[in-house]
Coordinates of C-alpha atoms in Angstrom, one line a residue:
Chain A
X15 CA -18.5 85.1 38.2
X16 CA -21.3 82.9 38.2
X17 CA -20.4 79.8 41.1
X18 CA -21.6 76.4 40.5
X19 CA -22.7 74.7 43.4
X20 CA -22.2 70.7 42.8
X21 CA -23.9 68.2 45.2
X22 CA -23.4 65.8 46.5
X23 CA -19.2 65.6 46.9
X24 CA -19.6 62.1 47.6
X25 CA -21.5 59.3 46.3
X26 CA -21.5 55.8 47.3
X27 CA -24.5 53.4 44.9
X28 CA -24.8 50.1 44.2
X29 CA -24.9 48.7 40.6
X30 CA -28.8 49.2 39.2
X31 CA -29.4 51.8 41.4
X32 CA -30.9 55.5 39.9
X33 CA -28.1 58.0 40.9
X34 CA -28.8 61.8 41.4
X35 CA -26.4 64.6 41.1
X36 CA -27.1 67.8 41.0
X37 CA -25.5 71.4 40.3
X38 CA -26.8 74.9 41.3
X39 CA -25.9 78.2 39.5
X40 CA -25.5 81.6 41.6
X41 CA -27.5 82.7 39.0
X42 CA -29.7 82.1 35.9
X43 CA -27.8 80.4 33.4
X44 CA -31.0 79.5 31.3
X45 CA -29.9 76.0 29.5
X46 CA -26.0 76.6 28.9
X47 CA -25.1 73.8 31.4
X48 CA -23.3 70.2 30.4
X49 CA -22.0 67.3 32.0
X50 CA -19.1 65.6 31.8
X51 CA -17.7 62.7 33.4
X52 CA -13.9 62.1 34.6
X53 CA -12.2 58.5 35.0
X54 CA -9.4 58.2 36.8
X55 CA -6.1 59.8 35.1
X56 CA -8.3 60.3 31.4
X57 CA -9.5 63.4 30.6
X58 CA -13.5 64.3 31.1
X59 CA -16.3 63.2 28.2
X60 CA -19.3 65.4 27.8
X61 CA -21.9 63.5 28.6
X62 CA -25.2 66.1 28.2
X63 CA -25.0 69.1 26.6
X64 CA -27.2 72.1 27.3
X65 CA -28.9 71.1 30.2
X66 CA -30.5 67.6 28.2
X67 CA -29.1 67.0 25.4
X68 CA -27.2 63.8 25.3
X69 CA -23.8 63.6 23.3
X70 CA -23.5 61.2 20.7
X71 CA -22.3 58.0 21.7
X72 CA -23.4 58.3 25.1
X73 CA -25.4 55.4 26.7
X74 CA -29.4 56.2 27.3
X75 CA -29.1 55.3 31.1
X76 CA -27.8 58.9 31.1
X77 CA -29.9 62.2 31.1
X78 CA -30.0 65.8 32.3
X79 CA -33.1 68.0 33.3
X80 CA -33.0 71.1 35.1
X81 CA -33.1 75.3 33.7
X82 CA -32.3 78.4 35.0
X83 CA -30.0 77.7 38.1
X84 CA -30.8 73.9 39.3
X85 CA -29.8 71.1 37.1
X86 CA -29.8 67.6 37.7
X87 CA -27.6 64.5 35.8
X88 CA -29.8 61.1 36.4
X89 CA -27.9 57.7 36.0
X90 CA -31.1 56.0 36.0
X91 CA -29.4 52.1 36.4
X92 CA -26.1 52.5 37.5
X93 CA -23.6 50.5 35.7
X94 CA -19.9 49.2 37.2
X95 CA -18.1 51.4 34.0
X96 CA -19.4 54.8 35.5
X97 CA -17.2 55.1 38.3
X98 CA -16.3 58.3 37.7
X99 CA -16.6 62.0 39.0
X100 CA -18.9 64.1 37.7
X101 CA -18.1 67.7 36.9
X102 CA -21.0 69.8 35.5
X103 CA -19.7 73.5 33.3
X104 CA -22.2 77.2 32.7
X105 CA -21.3 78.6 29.7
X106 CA -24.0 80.9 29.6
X107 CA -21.7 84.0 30.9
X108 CA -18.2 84.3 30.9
X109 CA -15.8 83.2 32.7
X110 CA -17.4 79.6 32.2
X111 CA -17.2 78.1 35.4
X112 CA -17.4 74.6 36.6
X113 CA -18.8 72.5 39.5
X114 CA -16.3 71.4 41.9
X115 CA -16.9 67.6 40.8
X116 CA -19.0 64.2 42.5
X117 CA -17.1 61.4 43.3
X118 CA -19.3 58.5 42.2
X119 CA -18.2 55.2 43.8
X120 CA -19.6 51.2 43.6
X121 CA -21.1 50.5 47.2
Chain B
X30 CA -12.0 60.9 13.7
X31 CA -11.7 63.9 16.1
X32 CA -8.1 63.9 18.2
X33 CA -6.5 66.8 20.2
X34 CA -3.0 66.6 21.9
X35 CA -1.4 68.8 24.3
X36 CA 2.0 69.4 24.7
X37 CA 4.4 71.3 26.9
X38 CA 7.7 71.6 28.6
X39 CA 6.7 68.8 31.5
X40 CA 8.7 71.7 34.1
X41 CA 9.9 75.3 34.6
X42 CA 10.9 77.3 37.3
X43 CA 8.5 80.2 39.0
X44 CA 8.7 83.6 36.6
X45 CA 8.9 81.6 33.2
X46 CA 6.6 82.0 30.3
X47 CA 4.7 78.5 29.6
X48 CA 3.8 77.7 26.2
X49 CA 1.5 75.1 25.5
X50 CA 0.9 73.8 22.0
X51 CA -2.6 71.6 20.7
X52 CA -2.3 70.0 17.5
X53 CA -5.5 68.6 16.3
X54 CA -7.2 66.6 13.4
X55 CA -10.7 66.0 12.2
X56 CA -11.6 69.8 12.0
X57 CA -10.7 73.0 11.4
X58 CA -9.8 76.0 12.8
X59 CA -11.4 77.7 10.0
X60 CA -14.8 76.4 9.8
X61 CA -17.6 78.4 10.9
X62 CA -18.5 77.6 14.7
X63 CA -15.5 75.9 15.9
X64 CA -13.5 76.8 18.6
X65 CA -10.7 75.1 21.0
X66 CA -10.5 76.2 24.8
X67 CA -8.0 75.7 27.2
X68 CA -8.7 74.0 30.5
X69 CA -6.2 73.0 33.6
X70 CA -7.0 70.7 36.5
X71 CA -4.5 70.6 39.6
X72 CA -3.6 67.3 40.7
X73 CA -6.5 65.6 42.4
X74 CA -8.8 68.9 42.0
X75 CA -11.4 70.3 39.9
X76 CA -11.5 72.1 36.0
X77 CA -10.5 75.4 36.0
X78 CA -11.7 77.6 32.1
X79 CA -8.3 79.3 31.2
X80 CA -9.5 80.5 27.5
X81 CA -11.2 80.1 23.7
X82 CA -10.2 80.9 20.6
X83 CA -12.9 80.9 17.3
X84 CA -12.4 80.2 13.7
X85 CA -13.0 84.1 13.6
X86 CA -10.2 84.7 15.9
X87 CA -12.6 86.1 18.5
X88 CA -10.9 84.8 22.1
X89 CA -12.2 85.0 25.9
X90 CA -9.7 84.9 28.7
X91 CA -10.7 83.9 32.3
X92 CA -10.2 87.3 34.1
X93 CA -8.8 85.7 37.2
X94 CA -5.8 84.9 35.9
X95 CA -5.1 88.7 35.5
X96 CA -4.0 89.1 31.8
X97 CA -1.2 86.4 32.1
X98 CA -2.8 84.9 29.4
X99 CA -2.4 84.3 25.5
X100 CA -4.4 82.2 23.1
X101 CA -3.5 82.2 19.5
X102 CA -3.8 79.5 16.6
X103 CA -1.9 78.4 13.5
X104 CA -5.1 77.2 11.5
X105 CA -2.7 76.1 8.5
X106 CA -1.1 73.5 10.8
X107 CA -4.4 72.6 13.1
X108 CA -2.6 73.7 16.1
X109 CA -3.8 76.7 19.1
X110 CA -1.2 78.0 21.4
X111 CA -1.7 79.1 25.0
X112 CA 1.0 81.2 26.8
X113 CA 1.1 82.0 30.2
X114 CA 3.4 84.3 31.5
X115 CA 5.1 84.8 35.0
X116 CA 4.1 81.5 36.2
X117 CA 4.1 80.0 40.1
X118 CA 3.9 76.8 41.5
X119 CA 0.0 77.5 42.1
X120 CA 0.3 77.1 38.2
X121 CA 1.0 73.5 38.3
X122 CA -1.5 71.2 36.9
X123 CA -2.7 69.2 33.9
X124 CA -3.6 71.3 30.8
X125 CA -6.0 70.4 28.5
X126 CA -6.9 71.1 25.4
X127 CA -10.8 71.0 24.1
X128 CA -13.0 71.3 21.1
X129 CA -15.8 73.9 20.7
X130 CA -18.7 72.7 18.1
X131 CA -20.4 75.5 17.4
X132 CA -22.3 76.6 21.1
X133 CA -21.1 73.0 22.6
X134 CA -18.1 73.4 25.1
X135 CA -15.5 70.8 25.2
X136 CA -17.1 67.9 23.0
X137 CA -13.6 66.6 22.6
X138 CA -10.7 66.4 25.0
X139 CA -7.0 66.0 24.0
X140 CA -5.2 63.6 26.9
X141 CA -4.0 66.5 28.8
X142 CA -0.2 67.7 29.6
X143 CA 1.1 67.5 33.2
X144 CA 2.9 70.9 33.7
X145 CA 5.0 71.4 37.0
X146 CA 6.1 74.9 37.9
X147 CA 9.2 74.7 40.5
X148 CA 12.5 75.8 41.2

């Protein structure tokens, strides 16, 4: 299985700052990464699809970079409505496997 | 309008079968590309894949949980199944159901069911 590596666990910004997370794959996964953000007790939204692609309806402040095993999700002004924690998913090779989630907080 | 929602028995005892139902709207089972997967997420802990199911019937299982599992679909009435046999309390958790466009995982989300295994 391919093991997602999610960093940081823990993230504590203030509101307008550019916010960093990032997610490493035991292996090349080319671009078959997404990210997808959890509120507390709703279910996750995709927010970027294959590696930087951004979902419809999603706001601009968000983006994704990264190919072959390091990827990066940039919140480049953080906002008080993205509390959240941030899971990223392979799909490249089977079983998909996800990150084990960032814990994004207001400082 | 895209909607998915899960539902289950809410509780069962270690050693039951689980069946979880996703009834959906805004798409079909039977278009080219789409898909629905099953994912779970124990209370305060991360996404686990369980399985997909295509509009061609093609279906993926996540090996670890050692052929418990069963993924099937009624596309007539817009609803996937997942069974999962011989279950333990380690099998406790939310379920969710998700949509598959066409090479994109999990656009949509249903609300997820909370399923607790105990005796």
């Amino acid at each position: 299985d391919i093991q997602m590596t999610q960093s940081p666990s823990f993230l504590s910004a203030s509101v307008g700052d550019r916010v960093t997370i990032n997610c490493k794959a035991s292996q090349n996964i080319n671009r078959y990464l997404n990210w997808y953000q959890q509120k507390l007790g709703e279910a996750p939204k995709l927010l970027i699809y294959n590696a930087n692609s951004l979902q419809t309806g999603i706001p601009s402040r968000f983006s994704g970079s990264g190919s072959g095993t390091d990827f990066t999700l940039t919140i480049s002004s953080l906002q008080p409505e993205d509390v959240a924690t941030y899971f990223c998913l392979q799909h490249n090779s089977w079983p998909y496997t996800f990150g084990a989630g960032t814990k994004l907080e207001l400082k | 309008q895209v909607t998915l929602k899960e539902s289950g028995p809410g509780i069962l005892q270690p050693s039951q079968t689980l069946s979880l139902t996703c009834t959906f709207s805004g798409f079909s089972l039977s278009t080219y590309g789409m898909g629905v997967g099953w994912i779970r997420q124990p209370s305060g802990k991360g996404l686990e894949w369980l399985a997909n199911i295509w509009w061609d019937d093609d279906k993926y299982y996540n090996p670890s949980l050692k052929n418990r599992l069963t993924i099937s679909k009624d596309t007539s009435n817009n609803q996937a199944f997942l069974k999962i046999t011989n279950v333990d309390t380690a099998d406790t958790a939310t379920y969710y159901c998700a949509r598959i466009d066409w090479g994109i995982p999990f656009a949509y989300w249903g609300q997820g069911t909370l399923v607790t295994v105990s005796s």
